[in-house]
Amino acid sequence: MRSSRPRHAHGAGPLGAGLGALVLAGAAALVANGSASAQPAPLEWIRNGDFRGPLAQGWLCHGEFVQTEQGVEGRPSGQDYAGCSQTVTVVPGTRYSFSAYMSGPYTFATISDPGTGTGDVILWDNGPELKSLATTLLIGDNVHQVTVTFHGWYGQGPYRVSRVSMIGPMYPNNCPTPTPGSPAPTSTQPCMPRPTTPPSSPGVPTPTPTGA
């Protein structure tokens, strides 16, 4: 017999204030000397992504959910796909690792358009066994926030999500500075200008080290 009782998650409180001091300090040092060694260590940016706390800690939800020892079970209906979302502040021009561990009929984990012309970034599964899915997320130069969402689909059976993760930022290599009269570079490795302004939007969670 299931010990957890179904409940409706109506919303989440404020996600906290301020950006992690480690990221801000690292970004400032990076601007100051341009050294790769000054980059801040990648951190986990999704609050309560392992669902160890109540679902309302970090997530704004609608529909019916049950929290279990394995994570969250969403129960879509014919009129509702049982979804949760969270807004995350990001550093423009960097990369993040986005991953989810989930199962069920048409289960989705998405990130809103990161501003690189690709549209929403989507991980999805349609099977009974928990599956680990992951991709690399590139943030556009003018994007400071994205929305992370997970949900099932209308009229389908229950789905499970054990973890949603977004780790970063990871800084790409600097673009080489052209020198007049020098031959064009032969490398085809992509590069991006290193960002010079860390995000300052309020209402973001303090990140936690990935090893915690």
mmCIF file of C-alpha atoms in Angstrom:
data_model
loop_
_atom_site.group_PDB
_atom_site.id
_atom_site.type_symbol
_atom_site.label_atom_id
_atom_site.label_comp_id
_atom_site.label_asym_id
_atom_site.label_seq_id
_atom_site.Cartn_x
_atom_site.Cartn_y
_atom_site.Cartn_z
ATOM 1 C CA MET A 1 0.000 0.000 0.000
ATOM 2 C CA ARG A 2 1.363 3.430 -0.922
ATOM 3 C CA SER A 3 2.235 5.478 2.110
ATOM 4 C CA SER A 4 2.142 8.816 0.313
ATOM 5 C CA ARG A 5 -1.150 10.540 -0.286
ATOM 6 C CA PRO A 6 -1.965 12.332 -3.557
ATOM 7 C CA ARG A 7 -2.051 16.045 -3.260
ATOM 8 C CA HIS A 8 -2.292 19.125 -5.410
ATOM 9 C CA ALA A 9 0.733 21.391 -5.434
ATOM 10 C CA HIS A 10 -0.485 24.943 -5.694
ATOM 11 C CA GLY A 11 2.756 26.871 -5.935
ATOM 12 C CA ALA A 12 6.075 27.793 -4.481
ATOM 13 C CA GLY A 13 7.297 30.661 -2.395
ATOM 14 C CA PRO A 14 10.085 33.061 -3.386
ATOM 15 C CA LEU A 15 13.190 31.270 -4.559
ATOM 16 C CA GLY A 16 15.488 33.333 -2.344
ATOM 17 C CA ALA A 17 17.508 36.430 -3.047
ATOM 18 C CA GLY A 18 20.925 37.008 -4.444
ATOM 19 C CA LEU A 19 23.289 35.046 -6.669
ATOM 20 C CA GLY A 20 25.896 32.667 -5.268
ATOM 21 C CA ALA A 21 28.971 34.571 -4.101
ATOM 22 C CA LEU A 22 31.239 31.986 -5.644
ATOM 23 C CA VAL A 23 29.910 32.557 -9.148
ATOM 24 C CA LEU A 24 30.003 36.336 -8.826
ATOM 25 C CA ALA A 25 33.536 36.321 -7.448
ATOM 26 C CA GLY A 26 34.708 33.907 -10.101
ATOM 27 C CA ALA A 27 33.105 35.912 -12.893
ATOM 28 C CA ALA A 28 34.706 39.120 -11.617
ATOM 29 C CA ALA A 29 38.110 37.470 -11.475
ATOM 30 C CA LEU A 30 37.589 36.128 -14.968
ATOM 31 C CA VAL A 31 36.863 39.586 -16.302
ATOM 32 C CA ALA A 32 39.881 40.975 -14.504
ATOM 33 C CA ASN A 33 42.533 38.634 -15.861
ATOM 34 C CA GLY A 34 40.894 36.484 -18.542
ATOM 35 C CA SER A 35 42.498 33.369 -17.101
ATOM 36 C CA ALA A 36 40.825 29.983 -17.422
ATOM 37 C CA SER A 37 42.014 29.162 -13.912
ATOM 38 C CA ALA A 38 39.823 31.980 -12.554
ATOM 39 C CA GLN A 39 36.602 30.377 -13.770
ATOM 40 C CA PRO A 40 34.127 29.525 -10.981
ATOM 41 C CA ALA A 41 33.510 25.857 -10.346
ATOM 42 C CA PRO A 42 30.329 24.509 -11.990
ATOM 43 C CA LEU A 43 27.404 24.386 -9.561
ATOM 44 C CA GLU A 44 23.920 22.895 -9.406
ATOM 45 C CA TRP A 45 21.395 25.669 -10.187
ATOM 46 C CA ILE A 46 18.053 23.883 -9.879
ATOM 47 C CA ARG A 47 16.598 24.154 -6.417
ATOM 48 C CA ASN A 48 15.233 20.912 -4.947
ATOM 49 C CA GLY A 49 15.988 19.080 -8.187
ATOM 50 C CA ASP A 50 16.313 15.790 -6.299
ATOM 51 C CA PHE A 51 12.916 16.339 -4.599
ATOM 52 C CA ARG A 52 14.239 15.676 -1.113
ATOM 53 C CA GLY A 53 12.259 18.653 0.158
ATOM 54 C CA PRO A 54 8.551 19.363 -0.301
ATOM 55 C CA LEU A 55 7.670 19.939 -3.938
ATOM 56 C CA ALA A 56 6.706 23.560 -3.239
ATOM 57 C CA GLN A 57 10.342 24.286 -2.301
ATOM 58 C CA GLY A 58 11.509 25.646 -5.618
ATOM 59 C CA TRP A 59 8.759 24.395 -7.932
ATOM 60 C CA LEU A 60 5.532 26.043 -9.092
ATOM 61 C CA CYS A 61 3.147 23.185 -9.938
ATOM 62 C CA HIS A 62 -0.329 22.420 -11.183
ATOM 63 C CA GLY A 63 -2.062 19.052 -11.254
ATOM 64 C CA GLU A 64 -1.871 15.987 -9.033
ATOM 65 C CA PHE A 65 1.424 14.696 -7.616
ATOM 66 C CA VAL A 66 2.680 12.117 -5.137
ATOM 67 C CA GLN A 67 6.149 12.347 -3.578
ATOM 68 C CA THR A 68 7.844 9.014 -2.963
ATOM 69 C CA GLU A 69 11.294 7.836 -1.917
ATOM 70 C CA GLN A 70 12.182 7.708 -5.614
ATOM 71 C CA GLY A 71 11.174 11.316 -6.381
ATOM 72 C CA VAL A 72 7.897 12.644 -7.789
ATOM 73 C CA GLU A 73 5.030 10.855 -9.509
ATOM 74 C CA GLY A 74 2.836 13.090 -11.649
ATOM 75 C CA ARG A 75 -0.698 12.026 -12.533
ATOM 76 C CA PRO A 76 -1.977 13.736 -15.693
ATOM 77 C CA SER A 77 -5.689 13.911 -16.477
ATOM 78 C CA GLY A 78 -7.622 14.549 -19.643
ATOM 79 C CA GLN A 79 -7.516 18.283 -18.888
ATOM 80 C CA ASP A 80 -4.111 18.641 -17.193
ATOM 81 C CA TYR A 81 -0.619 17.305 -17.922
ATOM 82 C CA ALA A 82 0.565 17.663 -14.294
ATOM 83 C CA GLY A 83 3.564 19.972 -14.650
ATOM 84 C CA CYS A 84 6.045 21.905 -12.499
ATOM 85 C CA SER A 85 8.339 24.794 -13.426
ATOM 86 C CA GLN A 86 11.159 26.836 -11.949
ATOM 87 C CA THR A 87 12.960 29.988 -13.132
ATOM 88 C CA VAL A 88 16.758 29.825 -13.097
ATOM 89 C CA THR A 89 19.224 32.674 -13.606
ATOM 90 C CA VAL A 90 22.058 31.907 -16.058
ATOM 91 C CA VAL A 91 25.272 33.535 -17.289
ATOM 92 C CA PRO A 92 24.997 34.677 -20.926
ATOM 93 C CA GLY A 93 27.423 33.107 -23.381
ATOM 94 C CA THR A 94 28.137 29.987 -21.302
ATOM 95 C CA ARG A 95 27.173 26.323 -21.327
ATOM 96 C CA TYR A 96 25.308 24.171 -18.819
ATOM 97 C CA SER A 97 24.780 20.442 -18.492
ATOM 98 C CA PHE A 98 21.024 19.736 -18.394
ATOM 99 C CA SER A 99 19.881 16.267 -17.325
ATOM 100 C CA ALA A 100 16.863 14.388 -15.985
ATOM 101 C CA TYR A 101 16.154 10.929 -14.629
ATOM 102 C CA MET A 102 12.575 9.967 -15.492
ATOM 103 C CA SER A 103 10.122 7.402 -16.843
ATOM 104 C CA GLY A 104 6.517 7.037 -17.948
ATOM 105 C CA PRO A 105 4.306 7.630 -20.952
ATOM 106 C CA TYR A 106 5.442 10.821 -22.655
ATOM 107 C CA THR A 107 7.440 12.402 -19.864
ATOM 108 C CA PHE A 108 9.171 15.703 -20.612
ATOM 109 C CA ALA A 109 11.862 17.897 -19.048
ATOM 110 C CA THR A 110 12.402 21.168 -20.904
ATOM 111 C CA ILE A 111 14.287 24.453 -20.754
ATOM 112 C CA SER A 112 12.754 27.519 -22.377
ATOM 113 C CA ASP A 113 14.444 28.998 -25.447
ATOM 114 C CA PRO A 114 18.035 29.814 -24.367
ATOM 115 C CA GLY A 115 18.418 32.430 -27.107
ATOM 116 C CA THR A 116 20.566 30.539 -29.617
ATOM 117 C CA GLY A 117 17.936 30.025 -32.303
ATOM 118 C CA THR A 118 17.206 26.409 -31.400
ATOM 119 C CA GLY A 119 13.946 26.929 -29.512
ATOM 120 C CA ASP A 120 13.166 25.064 -26.313
ATOM 121 C CA VAL A 121 15.596 22.356 -25.214
ATOM 122 C CA ILE A 122 13.677 19.122 -24.590
ATOM 123 C CA LEU A 123 14.484 15.796 -22.931
ATOM 124 C CA TRP A 124 11.714 13.200 -23.135
ATOM 125 C CA ASP A 125 11.001 9.537 -22.540
ATOM 126 C CA ASN A 126 8.183 7.101 -23.250
ATOM 127 C CA GLY A 127 8.974 3.921 -21.375
ATOM 128 C CA PRO A 128 8.343 2.141 -18.060
ATOM 129 C CA GLU A 129 11.948 2.086 -16.844
ATOM 130 C CA LEU A 130 13.733 5.077 -15.319
ATOM 131 C CA LYS A 131 16.139 6.508 -17.868
ATOM 132 C CA SER A 132 18.970 9.029 -17.526
ATOM 133 C CA LEU A 133 18.860 11.703 -20.246
ATOM 134 C CA ALA A 134 21.257 14.611 -20.716
ATOM 135 C CA THR A 135 22.303 17.348 -23.121
ATOM 136 C CA THR A 136 24.552 20.407 -23.220
ATOM 137 C CA LEU A 137 22.767 23.746 -23.089
ATOM 138 C CA LEU A 138 24.280 26.827 -24.765
ATOM 139 C CA ILE A 139 23.046 30.181 -23.430
ATOM 140 C CA GLY A 140 22.726 33.130 -25.807
ATOM 141 C CA ASP A 141 24.513 36.412 -25.276
ATOM 142 C CA ASN A 142 21.368 38.278 -24.170
ATOM 143 C CA VAL A 143 19.658 35.630 -22.011
ATOM 144 C CA HIS A 144 19.811 35.959 -18.214
ATOM 145 C CA GLN A 145 17.016 33.599 -17.161
ATOM 146 C CA VAL A 146 15.472 30.352 -18.390
ATOM 147 C CA THR A 147 12.484 28.332 -17.191
ATOM 148 C CA VAL A 148 12.913 24.657 -16.339
ATOM 149 C CA THR A 149 9.778 22.501 -16.603
ATOM 150 C CA PHE A 150 8.843 18.842 -16.229
ATOM 151 C CA HIS A 151 5.453 17.311 -17.055
ATOM 152 C CA GLY A 152 3.567 14.363 -18.492
ATOM 153 C CA TRP A 153 0.889 14.441 -21.187
ATOM 154 C CA TYR A 154 -2.879 14.773 -21.311
ATOM 155 C CA GLY A 155 -4.783 11.552 -20.705
ATOM 156 C CA GLN A 156 -1.657 9.449 -20.254
ATOM 157 C CA GLY A 157 -0.715 7.358 -17.234
ATOM 158 C CA PRO A 158 1.424 8.443 -14.249
ATOM 159 C CA TYR A 159 5.037 9.436 -14.838
ATOM 160 C CA ARG A 160 8.039 9.583 -12.511
ATOM 161 C CA VAL A 161 10.886 12.076 -12.202
ATOM 162 C CA SER A 162 13.726 11.298 -9.786
ATOM 163 C CA ARG A 163 16.021 14.208 -10.566
ATOM 164 C CA VAL A 164 16.286 17.328 -12.737
ATOM 165 C CA SER A 165 19.718 18.946 -12.879
ATOM 166 C CA MET A 166 21.364 21.977 -14.474
ATOM 167 C CA ILE A 167 25.081 22.277 -13.742
ATOM 168 C CA GLY A 168 27.257 25.194 -14.839
ATOM 169 C CA PRO A 169 28.284 27.663 -15.970
ATOM 170 C CA MET A 170 31.068 26.313 -18.174
ATOM 171 C CA TYR A 171 32.908 28.965 -20.143
ATOM 172 C CA PRO A 172 33.835 28.385 -23.800
ATOM 173 C CA ASN A 173 37.252 29.215 -25.168
ATOM 174 C CA ASN A 174 37.924 32.806 -26.148
ATOM 175 C CA CYS A 175 37.741 33.685 -29.808
ATOM 176 C CA PRO A 176 41.205 34.487 -31.190
ATOM 177 C CA THR A 177 41.908 38.155 -31.843
ATOM 178 C CA PRO A 178 42.731 38.706 -35.548
ATOM 179 C CA THR A 179 46.096 40.307 -36.245
ATOM 180 C CA PRO A 180 46.418 42.496 -39.357
ATOM 181 C CA GLY A 181 48.442 40.694 -42.013
ATOM 182 C CA SER A 182 48.255 37.283 -40.298
ATOM 183 C CA PRO A 183 46.750 34.257 -42.056
ATOM 184 C CA ALA A 184 43.204 33.246 -41.191
ATOM 185 C CA PRO A 185 42.966 30.644 -38.421
ATOM 186 C CA THR A 186 42.653 27.085 -39.684
ATOM 187 C CA SER A 187 40.860 25.663 -36.613
ATOM 188 C CA THR A 188 37.155 24.994 -36.965
ATOM 189 C CA GLN A 189 36.609 24.728 -33.196
ATOM 190 C CA PRO A 190 33.702 26.986 -32.203
ATOM 191 C CA CYS A 191 34.438 29.907 -29.922
ATOM 192 C CA MET A 192 32.491 32.663 -28.242
ATOM 193 C CA PRO A 193 33.504 35.984 -26.689
ATOM 194 C CA ARG A 194 33.808 35.540 -22.948
ATOM 195 C CA PRO A 195 30.955 37.251 -21.052
ATOM 196 C CA THR A 196 31.850 40.399 -19.169
ATOM 197 C CA THR A 197 28.762 40.964 -17.011
ATOM 198 C CA PRO A 198 27.508 38.417 -14.448
ATOM 199 C CA PRO A 199 23.739 38.210 -13.931
ATOM 200 C CA SER A 200 22.223 40.351 -11.212
ATOM 201 C CA SER A 201 18.543 39.371 -11.315
ATOM 202 C CA PRO A 202 16.973 38.936 -7.871
ATOM 203 C CA GLY A 203 14.891 35.995 -6.769
ATOM 204 C CA VAL A 204 17.299 33.148 -7.532
ATOM 205 C CA PRO A 205 18.355 30.284 -5.264
ATOM 206 C CA THR A 206 21.826 30.045 -3.809
ATOM 207 C CA PRO A 207 23.554 27.233 -5.745
ATOM 208 C CA THR A 208 25.030 24.195 -4.032
ATOM 209 C CA PRO A 209 28.332 22.472 -4.884
ATOM 210 C CA THR A 210 27.826 19.502 -7.196
ATOM 211 C CA GLY A 211 29.533 17.177 -4.763
ATOM 212 C CA ALA A 212 27.130 17.977 -1.932
#
